[in-house]
Tab-separated table of C-alpha atoms and ligand atoms in Angstrom:
chain	number	residue	atom	x	y	z
A	1	MET	CA	0.000	0.000	0.000
A	2	THR	CA	2.917	2.339	0.500
A	3	PRO	CA	4.041	3.915	-2.765
A	4	ARG	CA	7.808	3.582	-2.910
A	5	LYS	CA	8.759	4.875	-6.321
A	6	SER	CA	7.905	8.528	-5.833
A	7	PRO	CA	11.049	10.680	-5.571
A	8	GLN	CA	9.803	12.175	-2.288
A	9	ALA	CA	9.222	8.781	-0.683
A	10	PRO	CA	11.371	8.294	2.423
A	11	PRO	CA	14.250	5.912	1.570
A	12	HIS	CA	14.473	4.112	4.950
A	13	CYS	CA	13.465	4.542	8.585
A	14	PRO	CA	15.686	7.196	10.225
A	15	ASN	CA	15.637	5.387	13.577
A	16	PRO	CA	18.993	3.523	13.889
A	17	ASP	CA	17.350	0.933	16.165
A	18	CYS	CA	14.615	0.078	13.661
A	19	ARG	CA	15.039	-3.020	11.488
A	20	PHE	CA	14.229	-0.877	8.438
A	21	HIS	CA	17.086	1.565	9.049
A	22	CYS	CA	19.760	-0.478	7.241
A	23	GLY	CA	19.651	-3.205	4.657
A	24	ASP	CA	16.599	-4.284	2.697
A	25	THR	CA	13.703	-1.854	3.059
A	26	SER	CA	11.446	-3.334	0.377
A	27	SER	CA	8.888	-4.542	2.924
A	28	TRP	CA	9.051	-1.337	4.973
A	29	ARG	CA	5.721	0.395	5.534
A	30	TRP	CA	5.065	3.941	6.690
A	31	ILE	CA	1.995	6.128	6.927
A	32	LYS	CA	1.556	9.794	6.155
A	33	ASN	CA	0.909	11.860	9.254
A	34	GLY	CA	-0.100	15.334	8.113
A	35	ARG	CA	1.985	18.295	7.036
A	36	PHE	CA	3.637	21.140	8.869
A	37	THR	CA	5.214	24.464	8.007
A	38	ALA	CA	8.403	25.440	9.743
A	39	GLY	CA	11.506	27.462	9.201
A	40	ARG	CA	12.116	30.528	7.085
A	41	SER	CA	11.159	29.045	3.727
A	42	GLY	CA	7.473	28.781	4.666
A	43	ARG	CA	7.180	25.562	2.630
A	44	SER	CA	4.997	22.789	3.938
A	45	THR	CA	6.614	19.476	4.781
A	46	GLN	CA	5.152	15.959	4.801
A	47	ARG	CA	5.319	14.106	8.085
A	48	TYR	CA	5.387	10.284	8.368
A	49	ILE	CA	5.266	7.536	10.957
A	50	CYS	CA	7.167	4.262	10.661
A	51	ARG	CA	4.696	1.368	10.890
A	52	ASP	CA	7.359	-0.835	12.404
A	53	CYS	CA	8.905	1.238	15.206
A	54	GLY	CA	6.482	4.147	15.445
A	55	ARG	CA	9.158	6.810	14.865
A	56	SER	CA	7.807	10.083	13.519
A	57	PHE	CA	9.836	11.845	10.829
A	58	SER	CA	9.474	14.049	7.759
A	59	THR	CA	11.087	14.663	4.383
A	60	ARG	CA	13.403	17.105	6.189
A	61	THR	CA	14.843	14.270	8.245
A	62	PHE	CA	16.744	13.139	5.135
A	63	ARG	CA	18.366	16.464	4.357
A	64	SER	CA	21.885	17.159	5.564
A	65	THR	CA	20.586	20.461	6.941
A	66	TYR	CA	18.150	18.601	9.224
A	67	TRP	CA	17.564	20.520	12.496
A	68	LEU	CA	19.562	23.551	11.369
A	69	LYS	CA	17.733	26.864	11.696
A	70	ARG	CA	19.591	28.393	8.748
A	71	PRO	CA	19.807	25.697	6.039
A	72	ASP	CA	20.183	28.482	3.489
A	73	ILE	CA	23.757	29.256	4.601
A	74	PHE	CA	25.008	25.637	4.791
A	75	LEU	CA	26.837	25.571	1.443
A	76	ARG	CA	28.189	29.079	1.896
A	77	VAL	CA	29.758	27.998	5.183
A	78	ALA	CA	31.267	24.971	3.408
A	79	ARG	CA	32.827	27.113	0.693
A	80	GLY	CA	34.023	29.684	3.213
A	81	LEU	CA	35.743	27.059	5.321
A	82	VAL	CA	37.846	25.828	2.380
A	83	SER	CA	38.627	29.391	1.292
A	84	CYS	CA	40.509	30.228	4.403
A	85	SER	CA	37.863	32.023	6.443
A	86	GLY	CA	37.791	31.855	10.231
A	87	PHE	CA	34.488	31.137	12.007
A	88	ARG	CA	34.212	34.760	13.127
A	89	GLN	CA	34.873	36.260	9.703
A	90	LEU	CA	32.321	33.923	8.134
A	91	ALA	CA	29.777	34.678	10.835
A	92	ALA	CA	30.194	38.421	10.337
A	93	GLY	CA	29.845	38.075	6.557
A	94	LEU	CA	26.686	35.943	6.869
A	95	GLY	CA	25.147	37.947	9.709
A	96	VAL	CA	24.944	34.963	12.082
A	97	SER	CA	26.677	34.095	15.355
A	98	PRO	CA	30.038	32.264	15.404
A	99	GLN	CA	28.259	29.428	17.238
A	100	THR	CA	25.947	28.978	14.242
A	101	VAL	CA	28.973	28.707	11.943
A	102	ALA	CA	30.584	26.246	14.363
A	103	ARG	CA	27.444	24.093	14.326
A	104	HIS	CA	27.365	24.084	10.519
A	105	ALA	CA	31.091	23.307	10.375
A	106	ALA	CA	30.624	20.300	12.654
A	107	ARG	CA	27.733	19.007	10.535
A	108	LEU	CA	29.713	19.538	7.332
A	109	GLY	CA	32.662	17.622	8.770
A	110	ARG	CA	30.550	14.670	9.885
A	111	GLN	CA	28.687	14.456	6.588
A	112	SER	CA	32.002	14.738	4.685
A	113	LEU	CA	33.336	11.789	6.658
A	114	LEU	CA	30.279	9.663	5.817
A	115	PHE	CA	30.450	10.652	2.155
A	116	HIS	CA	34.160	9.820	1.982
A	117	GLU	CA	33.695	6.430	3.617
A	118	THR	CA	30.874	5.570	1.198
A	119	MET	CA	33.139	6.381	-1.744
A	120	ARG	CA	36.388	4.937	-0.397
A	121	LYS	CA	34.823	1.539	0.246
A	122	LYS	CA	34.076	1.098	-3.448
A	123	ALA	CA	37.542	-0.234	-4.240
A	124	PRO	CA	40.682	-1.335	-2.371
A	125	VAL	CA	43.882	0.701	-2.697
A	126	GLN	CA	45.707	-0.240	-5.886
A	127	GLU	CA	48.468	2.344	-6.141
A	128	PRO	CA	51.699	3.160	-4.316
A	129	LEU	CA	51.161	5.378	-1.290
A	130	ALA	CA	52.954	8.240	0.395
A	131	LEU	CA	52.467	8.791	4.107
A	132	ASP	CA	53.195	11.869	6.130
A	133	SER	CA	51.992	13.658	9.225
A	134	PHE	CA	50.615	17.135	9.078
A	135	VAL	CA	51.388	19.098	12.222
A	136	SER	CA	49.097	21.751	13.601
A	137	PHE	CA	48.044	22.743	17.084
A	138	THR	CA	44.767	23.107	18.901
A	139	TYR	CA	44.022	25.510	21.726
A	140	SER	CA	47.641	26.711	21.991
A	141	GLN	CA	51.123	25.850	20.752
A	142	TYR	CA	51.575	23.673	23.830
A	143	PHE	CA	49.124	21.209	22.277
A	144	PRO	CA	50.370	20.063	18.860
A	145	THR	CA	48.198	17.602	16.964
A	146	HIS	CA	49.599	15.431	14.156
A	147	PHE	CA	47.269	14.301	11.357
A	148	HIS	CA	48.553	11.187	9.566
A	149	PHE	CA	47.634	10.971	5.880
A	150	PRO	CA	48.200	8.068	3.475
A	151	MET	CA	47.900	9.522	-0.028
A	152	GLY	CA	47.823	7.934	-3.479
A	153	ARG	CA	51.089	8.645	-5.267
A	154	ALA	CA	49.431	8.567	-8.691
A	155	SER	CA	45.970	9.885	-7.857
A	156	HIS	CA	46.810	12.255	-4.973
A	157	PHE	CA	43.702	10.840	-3.304
A	158	ALA	CA	43.740	11.272	0.505
A	159	TYR	CA	42.527	7.915	1.832
A	160	GLY	CA	41.708	9.280	5.296
A	161	PHE	CA	43.520	10.209	8.486
A	162	THR	CA	44.012	9.557	12.167
A	163	GLU	CA	45.309	12.109	14.625
A	164	SER	CA	47.747	12.045	17.545
A	165	GLU	CA	48.083	14.444	20.369
A	166	CYS	CA	51.802	15.089	20.852
A	167	ARG	CA	54.182	16.792	23.209
A	168	ARG	CA	55.407	20.251	22.260
A	169	SER	CA	58.966	19.943	20.961
A	170	GLY	CA	61.527	22.138	19.242
A	171	THR	CA	63.326	25.164	20.585
A	172	MET	CA	61.730	26.696	23.648
A	173	THR	CA	62.731	29.470	26.005
A	174	ARG	CA	63.229	28.623	29.672
A	175	ALA	CA	59.818	30.142	30.473
A	176	GLN	CA	58.118	28.058	27.759
A	177	ARG	CA	59.780	24.920	29.084
A	178	ALA	CA	58.520	25.698	32.587
A	179	ARG	CA	55.019	26.283	31.230
A	180	ARG	CA	55.121	22.912	29.437
A	181	GLU	CA	56.208	21.202	32.690
A	182	PHE	CA	53.341	22.865	34.523
A	183	LEU	CA	50.760	21.860	31.906
A	184	GLU	CA	52.030	18.286	31.824
A	185	ARG	CA	51.922	18.063	35.622
A	186	THR	CA	48.325	19.238	35.753
A	187	LEU	CA	46.906	17.709	32.563
A	188	GLY	CA	49.148	14.676	32.106
A	189	ARG	CA	51.574	13.943	29.292
A	190	PRO	CA	50.491	12.707	25.866
A	191	ASP	CA	51.236	9.039	25.198
A	192	PRO	CA	54.808	8.942	23.757
A	193	LYS	CA	53.736	6.040	21.516
A	194	ALA	CA	50.659	7.870	20.205
A	195	ARG	CA	52.096	8.506	16.739
A	196	GLU	CA	53.253	4.935	16.276
A	197	LYS	CA	49.834	3.607	17.332
A	198	ASP	CA	47.818	6.102	15.303
A	199	VAL	CA	49.852	5.612	12.110
A	200	ALA	CA	49.421	1.844	12.546
A	201	ALA	CA	45.669	2.413	12.926
A	202	ILE	CA	45.311	4.408	9.705
A	203	LEU	CA	47.398	1.865	7.786
A	204	ARG	CA	45.205	-0.968	8.993
A	205	MET	CA	42.064	0.931	8.023
A	206	VAL	CA	43.228	1.944	4.566
A	207	VAL	CA	45.567	-0.773	3.342
A	208	GLU	CA	43.651	-3.738	4.790
A	209	GLY	CA	43.415	-6.554	2.303
A	210	ALA	CA	46.145	-5.290	-0.043
A	211	SER	CA	49.635	-6.758	0.100
A	212	GLY	CA	53.068	-5.698	-1.066
A	213	LEU	CA	52.063	-2.066	-1.613
A	214	ASP	CA	54.796	0.551	-1.899
A	215	LEU	CA	54.771	3.136	0.879
A	216	ALA	CA	56.963	6.234	0.723
A	217	THR	CA	57.711	8.067	3.969
A	218	ASP	CA	60.363	10.394	5.315
A	219	GLU	CA	63.024	9.104	7.719
A	220	ASP	CA	60.948	9.523	10.852
A	221	ARG	CA	61.656	6.457	13.018
A	222	ALA	CA	58.047	6.187	14.191
A	223	TYR	CA	56.985	4.953	10.716
A	224	PRO	CA	58.830	1.601	10.580
A	225	ARG	CA	57.626	0.899	14.118
A	226	ALA	CA	54.066	1.784	13.088
A	227	ILE	CA	54.286	-0.520	10.061
A	228	ARG	CA	55.467	-3.417	12.247
A	229	ARG	CA	52.713	-2.717	14.750
A	230	SER	CA	50.053	-2.621	12.019
A	231	GLY	CA	50.973	-6.081	10.718
A	232	ILE	CA	50.307	-4.754	7.205
A	233	ASP	CA	52.429	-6.060	4.355
A	234	VAL	CA	53.909	-2.900	2.748
A	235	ARG	CA	57.333	-2.109	1.278
A	236	GLN	CA	58.576	1.072	2.879
A	237	HIS	CA	60.886	3.469	1.026
A	238	THR	CA	62.301	6.474	2.811
A	239	THR	CA	63.119	9.877	1.363
A	240	SER	CA	64.979	12.494	3.329
A	241	SER	CA	62.760	15.405	4.358
A	242	ARG	CA	65.619	17.619	3.150
A	243	ALA	CA	65.326	16.269	-0.418
A	244	ALA	CA	64.096	18.804	-2.995
A	245	ARG	CA	60.288	19.072	-2.792
A	246	THR	CA	59.645	18.699	-6.500
A	247	THR	CA	56.998	16.640	-8.326
A	248	ARG	CA	59.622	13.867	-8.706
A	249	ASN	CA	59.860	13.493	-4.941
A	250	PRO	CA	57.856	10.385	-3.897
A	251	LEU	CA	56.490	12.482	-1.030
A	252	PHE	CA	55.144	15.123	-3.429
A	253	PRO	CA	51.448	14.222	-2.850
A	254	VAL	CA	51.769	14.647	0.916
A	255	ASN	CA	53.857	17.812	0.640
A	256	LEU	CA	51.200	19.243	-1.644
A	257	MET	CA	48.395	18.179	0.700
A	258	ASP	CA	50.195	19.915	3.547
A	259	LEU	CA	50.398	23.081	1.489
A	260	GLN	CA	46.750	22.897	0.412
A	261	VAL	CA	45.442	22.276	3.922
A	262	ARG	CA	47.397	25.268	5.232
A	263	HIS	CA	46.345	27.395	2.284
A	264	ALA	CA	42.649	26.506	2.535
A	265	GLY	CA	42.128	26.419	6.283
A	266	ALA	CA	42.482	29.540	8.422
A	267	ASN	CA	42.861	27.307	11.490
A	268	HIS	CA	46.191	25.888	10.271
A	269	LYS	CA	48.006	29.091	9.336
A	270	ARG	CA	51.242	29.810	11.149
A	271	GLU	CA	51.035	32.520	13.825
A	272	THR	CA	47.266	32.627	13.522
A	273	ILE	CA	44.543	33.473	16.015
A	274	SER	CA	41.958	31.369	14.109
A	275	PHE	CA	43.463	28.059	15.277
A	276	SER	CA	40.986	25.370	16.300
A	277	LYS	CA	40.056	25.526	19.941
A	278	THR	CA	39.312	21.801	20.204
A	279	VAL	CA	40.748	18.677	18.576
A	280	ARG	CA	37.188	17.708	17.703
A	281	SER	CA	36.599	20.807	15.596
A	282	ALA	CA	40.017	20.468	13.922
A	283	ILE	CA	39.040	16.903	12.942
A	284	GLU	CA	35.668	17.967	11.552
A	285	ARG	CA	37.208	20.740	9.521
A	286	MET	CA	39.879	18.356	8.229
A	287	TRP	CA	37.174	16.005	6.921
A	288	LEU	CA	35.549	18.841	5.000
A	289	THR	CA	38.923	19.841	3.526
A	290	LEU	CA	39.589	16.217	2.585
A	291	ALA	CA	36.226	15.923	0.805
A	292	TRP	CA	36.935	19.133	-1.075
A	293	LYS	CA	40.424	18.034	-2.109
A	294	ASN	CA	39.400	14.507	-3.134
A	295	TYR	CA	36.067	15.056	-4.883
A	296	VAL	CA	35.604	18.736	-5.749
A	297	LYS	CA	38.941	20.290	-6.601
A	298	PRO	CA	40.609	19.383	-9.897
A	299	PHE	CA	43.923	17.551	-9.605
A	300	SER	CA	45.706	20.521	-11.118
A	301	GLU	CA	44.544	24.133	-10.847
A	302	LYS	CA	46.345	24.938	-14.085
A	303	THR	CA	45.103	22.170	-16.358
A	304	ARG	CA	41.715	21.628	-14.599
A	305	GLY	CA	41.901	17.840	-14.914
A	306	ALA	CA	39.987	15.127	-13.086
A	307	THR	CA	39.747	15.103	-9.296
A	308	PRO	CA	41.910	12.753	-7.186
A	309	ALA	CA	38.819	10.545	-6.621
A	310	GLN	CA	38.351	10.213	-10.394
A	311	ARG	CA	42.031	9.381	-10.793
A	312	ALA	CA	41.705	6.722	-8.087
A	313	ALA	CA	38.746	5.286	-10.103
A	314	LEU	CA	36.300	5.745	-7.212
A	315	THR	CA	33.918	7.967	-9.173
A	316	ASP	CA	33.526	8.962	-12.794
A	317	ARG	CA	32.615	12.582	-12.172
A	318	LYS	CA	33.553	15.745	-10.397
A	319	TRP	CA	31.362	16.523	-7.382
A	320	THR	CA	30.165	19.862	-6.042
A	321	PHE	CA	29.458	20.596	-2.396
A	322	ARG	CA	25.789	20.903	-3.350
A	323	GLN	CA	25.804	17.309	-4.661
A	324	ILE	CA	27.845	15.930	-1.781
A	325	PHE	CA	25.532	17.453	0.827
A	326	ARG	CA	22.262	16.951	-1.024
A	327	ARG	CA	21.059	14.245	1.323
A	328	ARG	CA	21.883	13.336	4.862
A	329	ARG	CA	23.954	10.200	5.405
A	330	PHE	CA	23.531	8.012	8.479
A	331	PRO	CA	26.512	6.416	10.279
A	332	GLU	CA	24.850	3.030	10.845
A	333	ARG	CA	24.067	2.731	7.154
A	334	VAL	CA	27.567	3.722	6.060
A	335	GLY	CA	29.405	1.690	8.715
A	336	LEU	CA	32.449	3.465	10.094
A	337	PRO	CA	35.696	2.009	11.456
A	338	GLU	CA	35.959	2.563	15.221
A	339	ARG	CA	38.447	5.435	14.953
A	340	TRP	CA	36.229	7.321	12.565
A	341	ARG	CA	33.179	6.559	14.651
A	342	ALA	CA	34.866	8.668	17.361
A	343	HIS	CA	35.436	11.423	14.778
A	344	PHE	CA	31.786	11.253	13.872
A	345	GLU	CA	30.514	11.302	17.426
A	346	GLY	CA	32.856	14.115	18.417
A	347	THR	CA	34.261	12.144	21.342
A	348	THR	CA	37.964	12.890	20.710
A	349	PRO	CA	38.994	14.828	23.826
A	350	THR	CA	40.994	18.049	23.995
A	351	ARG	CA	43.435	17.632	26.867
A	352	VAL	CA	43.126	21.159	28.211
A	353	TYR	CA	39.345	20.904	28.672
A	354	GLY	CA	39.358	17.489	30.321
A	355	SER	CA	35.817	16.340	31.049
A	356	ARG	CA	34.450	19.883	30.743
A	357	GLU	CA	34.224	19.538	26.992
A	358	ILE	CA	30.697	19.757	25.672
A	359	ARG	CA	29.626	16.744	23.659
A	360	VAL	CA	27.534	16.983	20.538
A	361	PRO	CA	23.943	15.869	21.136
A	362	ARG	CA	23.137	12.653	19.332
A	363	TYR	CA	20.323	14.041	17.188
A	364	ALA	CA	22.513	16.757	15.753
A	365	TYR	CA	24.275	14.999	12.935
B	1	ZN	ZN1	11.229	2.454	12.019
């Protein structure tokens, strides 16, 4: 009795605990439950009830702007965030509060992650990889975060990332050293093996199933340890980080990614005041940047070729943010590895906030 072919028909039950949330929904039944008008558009929306679990929902439930009061600015926030705007600048330009921009940014990051995982799963890695860690900081320079990226050497596709909280290193004045001691005494010290463990984790997630792949890295000693820990069969080649950073350098894709992330994201500029205040928001913004680099941006700005995702044979077309965020994706339907589940749920802690950090409410993805 339920018509299922109409383009407006709900695709599945939005309740993750309902048996018609994932998998085969051909026998799913719902009933129409009136219409309502809400939001600024003044358009009326169809409401439904799931016949199986009783969950009420509407056509809006399946939009990526679900629950947002200003769906009209969603794509503008996305474009702003990859064009080097800070939350405050964007908010001022759009006439909304910085908190509104932050909420949109979080949603964009989570939906980017789900989109990427849907695409990435289409085929195993079949090209040599380059791996490097992108270093930025959150909250203050005493809290560096490393983002580990395996990238396709031929496609320049970024397969994903994990992050590690690290100890501040490098040259410090006596006062800075004392401040670091104080912070470490009160907040604890980051795990010295974090990088090794987190690189191993991303390798397992991305390279799983493939064997004998080539992996280019610099001479950082954490990488061979991470490879051993991962149990993944890869052939590592090292290139000195002092080698000329030309296109011939096997690490070119990661050097370029580093440059693009810093160029596109205001939060990763050197000597900036728009740095991310939490690791969680840095992660979400990184996912948006990754989606933009992989699926939207041509491989070369000069020749306007295919995107990295096209070159990695994961899609046959260029995507726009409008297409990527047309419909809402659900984590249970996509199926995320555990590490990325934490990215999605926003549970990665920021050391300086401890348990005071505010968690994202579950409905708000
Ligand atoms: Zn249901």
